[in-house]
Tab-separated table of C-alpha atoms in Angstrom:
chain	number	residue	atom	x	y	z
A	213	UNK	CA	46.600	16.564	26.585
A	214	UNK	CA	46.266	14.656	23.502
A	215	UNK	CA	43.931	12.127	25.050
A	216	UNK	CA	41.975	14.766	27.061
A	217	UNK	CA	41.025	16.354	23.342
A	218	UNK	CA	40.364	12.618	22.008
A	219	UNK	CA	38.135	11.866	25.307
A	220	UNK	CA	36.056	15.483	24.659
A	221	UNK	CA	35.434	14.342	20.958
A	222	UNK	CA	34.537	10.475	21.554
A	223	UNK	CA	32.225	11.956	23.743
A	224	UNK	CA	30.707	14.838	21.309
A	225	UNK	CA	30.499	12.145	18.743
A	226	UNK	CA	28.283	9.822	21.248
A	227	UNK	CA	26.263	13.005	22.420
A	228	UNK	CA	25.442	13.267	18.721
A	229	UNK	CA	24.737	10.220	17.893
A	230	UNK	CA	22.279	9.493	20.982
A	231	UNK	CA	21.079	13.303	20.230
A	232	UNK	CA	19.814	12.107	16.260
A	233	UNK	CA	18.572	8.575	17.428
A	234	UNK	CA	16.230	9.676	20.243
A	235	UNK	CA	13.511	8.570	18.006
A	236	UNK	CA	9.744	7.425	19.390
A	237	UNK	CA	8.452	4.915	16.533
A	238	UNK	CA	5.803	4.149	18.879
A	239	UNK	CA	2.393	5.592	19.929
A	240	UNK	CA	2.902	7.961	23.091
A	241	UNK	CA	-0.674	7.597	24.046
A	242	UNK	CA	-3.743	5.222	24.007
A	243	UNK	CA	-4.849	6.488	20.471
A	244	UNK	CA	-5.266	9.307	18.173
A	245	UNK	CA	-8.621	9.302	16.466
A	246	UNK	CA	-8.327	10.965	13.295
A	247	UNK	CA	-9.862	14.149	13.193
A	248	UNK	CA	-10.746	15.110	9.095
A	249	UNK	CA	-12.259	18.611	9.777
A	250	UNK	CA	-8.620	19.237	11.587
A	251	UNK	CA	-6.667	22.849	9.612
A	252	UNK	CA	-3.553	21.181	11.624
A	253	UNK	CA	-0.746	20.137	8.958
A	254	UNK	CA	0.694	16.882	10.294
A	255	UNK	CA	1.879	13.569	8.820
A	256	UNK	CA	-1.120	11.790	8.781
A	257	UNK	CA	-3.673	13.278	10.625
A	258	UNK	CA	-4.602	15.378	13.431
A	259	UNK	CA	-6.149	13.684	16.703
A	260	UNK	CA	-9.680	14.136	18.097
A	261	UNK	CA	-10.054	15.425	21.401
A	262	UNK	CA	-9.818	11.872	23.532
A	263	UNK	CA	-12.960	13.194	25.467
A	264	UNK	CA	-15.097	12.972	22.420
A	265	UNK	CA	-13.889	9.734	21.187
A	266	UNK	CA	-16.692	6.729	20.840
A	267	UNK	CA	-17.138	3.470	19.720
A	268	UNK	CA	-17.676	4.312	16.498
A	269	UNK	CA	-14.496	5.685	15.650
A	270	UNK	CA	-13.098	2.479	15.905
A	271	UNK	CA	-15.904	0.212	14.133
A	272	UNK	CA	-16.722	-0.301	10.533
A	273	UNK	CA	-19.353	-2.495	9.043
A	274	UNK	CA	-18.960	-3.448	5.436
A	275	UNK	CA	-16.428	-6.590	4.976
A	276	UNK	CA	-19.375	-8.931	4.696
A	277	UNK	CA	-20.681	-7.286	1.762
A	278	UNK	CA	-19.493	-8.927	-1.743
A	279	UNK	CA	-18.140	-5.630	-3.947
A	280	UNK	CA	-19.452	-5.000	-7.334
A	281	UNK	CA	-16.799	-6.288	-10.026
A	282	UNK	CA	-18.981	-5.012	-13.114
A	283	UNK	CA	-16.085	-2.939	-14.183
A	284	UNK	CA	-12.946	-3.286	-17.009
A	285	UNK	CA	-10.908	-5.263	-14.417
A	286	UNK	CA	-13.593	-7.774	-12.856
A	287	UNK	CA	-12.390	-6.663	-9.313
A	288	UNK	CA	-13.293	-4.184	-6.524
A	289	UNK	CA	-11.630	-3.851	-3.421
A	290	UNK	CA	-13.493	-2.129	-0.260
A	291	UNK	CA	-10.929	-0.605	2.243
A	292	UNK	CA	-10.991	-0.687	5.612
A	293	UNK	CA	-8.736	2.207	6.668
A	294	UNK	CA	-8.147	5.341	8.800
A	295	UNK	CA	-10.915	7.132	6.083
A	296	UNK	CA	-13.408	4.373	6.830
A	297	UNK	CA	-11.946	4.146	10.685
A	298	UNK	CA	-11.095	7.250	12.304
A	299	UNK	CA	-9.397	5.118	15.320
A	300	UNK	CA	-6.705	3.353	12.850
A	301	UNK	CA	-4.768	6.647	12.762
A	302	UNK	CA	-1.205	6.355	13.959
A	303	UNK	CA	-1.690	2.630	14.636
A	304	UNK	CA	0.064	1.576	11.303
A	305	UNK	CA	-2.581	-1.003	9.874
A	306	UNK	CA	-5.895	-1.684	7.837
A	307	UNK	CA	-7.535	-4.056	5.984
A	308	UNK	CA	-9.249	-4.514	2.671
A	309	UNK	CA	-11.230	-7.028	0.961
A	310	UNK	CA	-10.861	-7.709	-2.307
A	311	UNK	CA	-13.539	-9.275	-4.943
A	312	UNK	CA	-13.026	-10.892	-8.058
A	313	UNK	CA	-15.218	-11.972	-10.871
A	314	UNK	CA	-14.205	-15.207	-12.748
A	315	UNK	CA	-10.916	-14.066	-14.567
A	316	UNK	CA	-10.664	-10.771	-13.048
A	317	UNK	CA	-7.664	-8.972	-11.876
A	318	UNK	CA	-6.828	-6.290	-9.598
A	319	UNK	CA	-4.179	-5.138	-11.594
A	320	UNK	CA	-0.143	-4.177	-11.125
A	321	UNK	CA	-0.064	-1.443	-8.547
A	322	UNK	CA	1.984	-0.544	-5.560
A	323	UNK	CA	1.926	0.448	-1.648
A	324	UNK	CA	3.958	2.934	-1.007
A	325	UNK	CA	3.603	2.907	2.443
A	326	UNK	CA	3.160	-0.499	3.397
A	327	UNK	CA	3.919	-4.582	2.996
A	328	UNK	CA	0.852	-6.407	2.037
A	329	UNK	CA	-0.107	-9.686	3.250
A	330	UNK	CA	-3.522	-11.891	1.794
A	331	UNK	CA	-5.336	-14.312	2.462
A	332	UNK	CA	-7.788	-16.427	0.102
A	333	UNK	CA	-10.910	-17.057	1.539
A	334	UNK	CA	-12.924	-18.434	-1.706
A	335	UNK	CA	-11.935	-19.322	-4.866
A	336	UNK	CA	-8.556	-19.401	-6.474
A	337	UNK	CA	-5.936	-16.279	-7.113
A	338	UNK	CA	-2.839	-16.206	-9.186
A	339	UNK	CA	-0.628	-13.740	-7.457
A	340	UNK	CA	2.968	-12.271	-7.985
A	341	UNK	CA	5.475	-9.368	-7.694
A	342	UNK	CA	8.777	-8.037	-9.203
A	343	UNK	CA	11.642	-7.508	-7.371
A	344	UNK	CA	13.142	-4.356	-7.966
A	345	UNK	CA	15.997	-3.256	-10.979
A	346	UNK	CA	18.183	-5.132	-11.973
A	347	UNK	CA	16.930	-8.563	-11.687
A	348	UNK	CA	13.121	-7.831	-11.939
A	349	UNK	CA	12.387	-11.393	-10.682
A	350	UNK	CA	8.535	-12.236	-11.224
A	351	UNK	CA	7.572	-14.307	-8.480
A	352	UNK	CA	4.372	-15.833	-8.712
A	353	UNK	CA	2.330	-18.750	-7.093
A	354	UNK	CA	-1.828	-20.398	-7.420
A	355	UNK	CA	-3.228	-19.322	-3.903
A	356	UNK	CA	-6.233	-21.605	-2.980
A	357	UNK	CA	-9.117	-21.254	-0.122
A	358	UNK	CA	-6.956	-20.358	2.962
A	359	UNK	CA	-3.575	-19.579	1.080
A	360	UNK	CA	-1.839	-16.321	2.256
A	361	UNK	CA	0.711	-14.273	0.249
A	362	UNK	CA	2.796	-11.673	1.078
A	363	UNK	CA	3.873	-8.590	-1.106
A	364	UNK	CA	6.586	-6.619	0.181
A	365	UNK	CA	6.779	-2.745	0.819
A	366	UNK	CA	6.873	-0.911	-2.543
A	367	UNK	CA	7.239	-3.643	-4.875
A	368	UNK	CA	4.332	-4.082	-8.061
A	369	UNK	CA	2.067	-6.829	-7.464
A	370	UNK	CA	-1.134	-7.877	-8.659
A	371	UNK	CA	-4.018	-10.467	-7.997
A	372	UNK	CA	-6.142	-12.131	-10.949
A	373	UNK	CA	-8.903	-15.060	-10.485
A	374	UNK	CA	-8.249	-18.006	-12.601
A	375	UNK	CA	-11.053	-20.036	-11.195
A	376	UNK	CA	-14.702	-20.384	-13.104
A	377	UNK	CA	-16.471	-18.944	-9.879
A	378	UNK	CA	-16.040	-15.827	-7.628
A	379	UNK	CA	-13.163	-15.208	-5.448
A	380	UNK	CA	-12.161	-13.250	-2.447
A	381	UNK	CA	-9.428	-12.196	-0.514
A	382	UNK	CA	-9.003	-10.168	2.196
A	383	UNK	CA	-5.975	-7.964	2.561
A	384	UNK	CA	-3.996	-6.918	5.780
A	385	UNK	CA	-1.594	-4.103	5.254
A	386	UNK	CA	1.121	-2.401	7.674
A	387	UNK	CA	-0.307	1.229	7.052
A	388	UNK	CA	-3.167	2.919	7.849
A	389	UNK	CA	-3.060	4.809	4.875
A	390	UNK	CA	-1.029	2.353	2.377
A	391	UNK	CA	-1.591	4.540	-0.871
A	392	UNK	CA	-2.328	2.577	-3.915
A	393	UNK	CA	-0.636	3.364	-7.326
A	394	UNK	CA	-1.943	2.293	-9.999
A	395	UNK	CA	1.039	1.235	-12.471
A	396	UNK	CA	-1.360	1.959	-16.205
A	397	UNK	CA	-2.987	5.107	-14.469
A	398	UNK	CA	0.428	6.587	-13.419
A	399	UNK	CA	2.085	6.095	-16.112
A	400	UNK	CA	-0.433	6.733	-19.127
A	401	UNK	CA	-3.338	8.699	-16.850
A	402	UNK	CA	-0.848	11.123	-15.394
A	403	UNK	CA	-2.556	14.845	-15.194
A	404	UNK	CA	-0.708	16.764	-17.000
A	405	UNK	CA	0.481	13.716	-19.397
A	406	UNK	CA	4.024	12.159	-19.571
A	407	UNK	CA	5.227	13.716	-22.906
A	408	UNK	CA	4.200	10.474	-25.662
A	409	UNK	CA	7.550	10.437	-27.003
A	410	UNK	CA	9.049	9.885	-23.187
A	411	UNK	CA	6.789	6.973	-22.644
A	412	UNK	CA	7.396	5.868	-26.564
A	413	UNK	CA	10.948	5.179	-26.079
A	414	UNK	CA	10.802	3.901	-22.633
A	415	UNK	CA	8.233	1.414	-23.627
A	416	UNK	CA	9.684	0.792	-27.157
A	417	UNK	CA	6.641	0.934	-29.262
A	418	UNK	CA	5.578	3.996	-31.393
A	419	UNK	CA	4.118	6.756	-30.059
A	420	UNK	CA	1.134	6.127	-32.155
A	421	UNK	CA	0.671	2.907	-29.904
A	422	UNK	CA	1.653	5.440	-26.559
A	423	UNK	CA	-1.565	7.448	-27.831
A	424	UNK	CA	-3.820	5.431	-28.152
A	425	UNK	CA	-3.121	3.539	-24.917
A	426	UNK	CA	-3.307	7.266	-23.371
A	427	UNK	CA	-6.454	7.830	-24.937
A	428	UNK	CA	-8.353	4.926	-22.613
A	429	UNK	CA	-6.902	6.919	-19.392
C-alpha cells in the first residue's frame, strides 16, 4: 500500500512538473505584425489582421543614411525595430546603426531585454562592459573596420570613437524592443528625482556636486 501511495505521488509530482513546463518560446504562426492603434494589453504588441499585412510592414529604409552626431555625446544611433518595422514583433530581433563623430561616445547604458552584438564597419571604436557586483570586471578591447563585439544581456556597456575620422557600427540585438537605459539619465534625470543626499552617499561626493550634475539632466 505504501508503494501504491509513493507511485500516485511520483506521478502527481511529474503531472506537475510537465503541467508548469508546457511552455511555447516559439512563434505559433507565420508572424504577428504589430498593430500600434491595438486597445489590446499584451506583452509586446497586438497583431494585425494577417489579411491586411504588406510588404511594408516588414521593410525599412534608413541604414544608409549617416545620423547627425552634432549633439553633447558626438553619437546618434538610428534603430531599426518593431516601431520602425511593424513585422519584427514577436520575432525577437532588430538592428541599429550607430554614428560617431571623431571622439564621440555613445555612452554607458543598458538592454534590458536583449544581448548586443556589433560590428565596425568604418573607423575605429573602443568598446567595453562591466560584469556585474562583486567583481565589476571592465572588459574592454580597440575594434577596427570589420571587428565585432558582443555585450551581454543587461550588463553596462558603451562605445566611444578614438579615431581622427567618422565611425560606424551597426548593431544586431536579440529583442525587438531591447529598451535602452541610459546609466547618467536614470540615475541623475529620474522624474521625480532620486533624493540628492541618496545619490550623495552612494556616489561619495557632496551633494553640492549631486546638484549640480542633476542640474544638466
Amino acid at each position: 500500500m505504501a508503494k501504491y501511495f509513493l507511485l500516485l505521488n511520483l506521478i502527481a509530482v511529474l503531472s506537475f512538473c510537465c503541467v508548469v513546463l508546457a511552455f511555447e518560446p516559439s512563434p505559433l504562426q507565420d508572424f504577428c505584425v504589430a498593430d500600434p492603434a491595438s486597445t489590446a494589453k499584451v506583452n509586446g504588441l497586438a497583431c494585425k489582421d494577417p489579411k491586411s499585412v504588406g510588404a511594408e510592414d516588414f521593410f525599412f529604409s534608413g541604414l544608409h543614411l549617416a545620423g547627425n552626431t552634432s549633439n553633447t555625446f558626438g553619437s546618434k544611433v538610428t534603430p531599426a525595430n518593431v516601431a520602425q518595422i511593424p513585422g519584427l514583433n514577436t520575432l525577437g530581433i532588430s538592428l541599429a546603426r550607430v554614428d560617431y563623430a571623431p571622439w564621440g561616445i555613445n555612452p554607458p547604458h543598458t538592454h534590458p531585454r536583449a544581448t548586443e552584438i556589433v560590428t565596425v564597419l568604418e573607423g575605429f571604436l573602443q568598446v567595453g562592459f562591466v560584469t556585474s557586483n562583486p567583481e565589476n570586471r571592465h572588459i574592454t578591447k580597440v575594434l577596427k573596420k570589420g571587428d565585432v563585439f558582443v555585450f551581454p544581456i543587461g550588463l553596462v556597456h558603451y562605445q566611444r570613437n578614438v579615431g581622427n575620422g567618422n565611425a560606424v557600427a551597426i548593431a544586431a540585438l536579440s529583442s525587438q524592443n531591447p529598451g535602452v537605459i541610459s546609466i547618467a539619465n536614470a540615475v541623475f534625470g529620474s522624474e521625480p528625482a532620486i533624493a540628492t543626499d541618496i545619490l550623495a552617499k552612494a556616489f561619495q561626493v557632496d551633494a553640492t556636486v549631486v546638484a549640480q550634475i542633476q542640474s544638466k539632466f
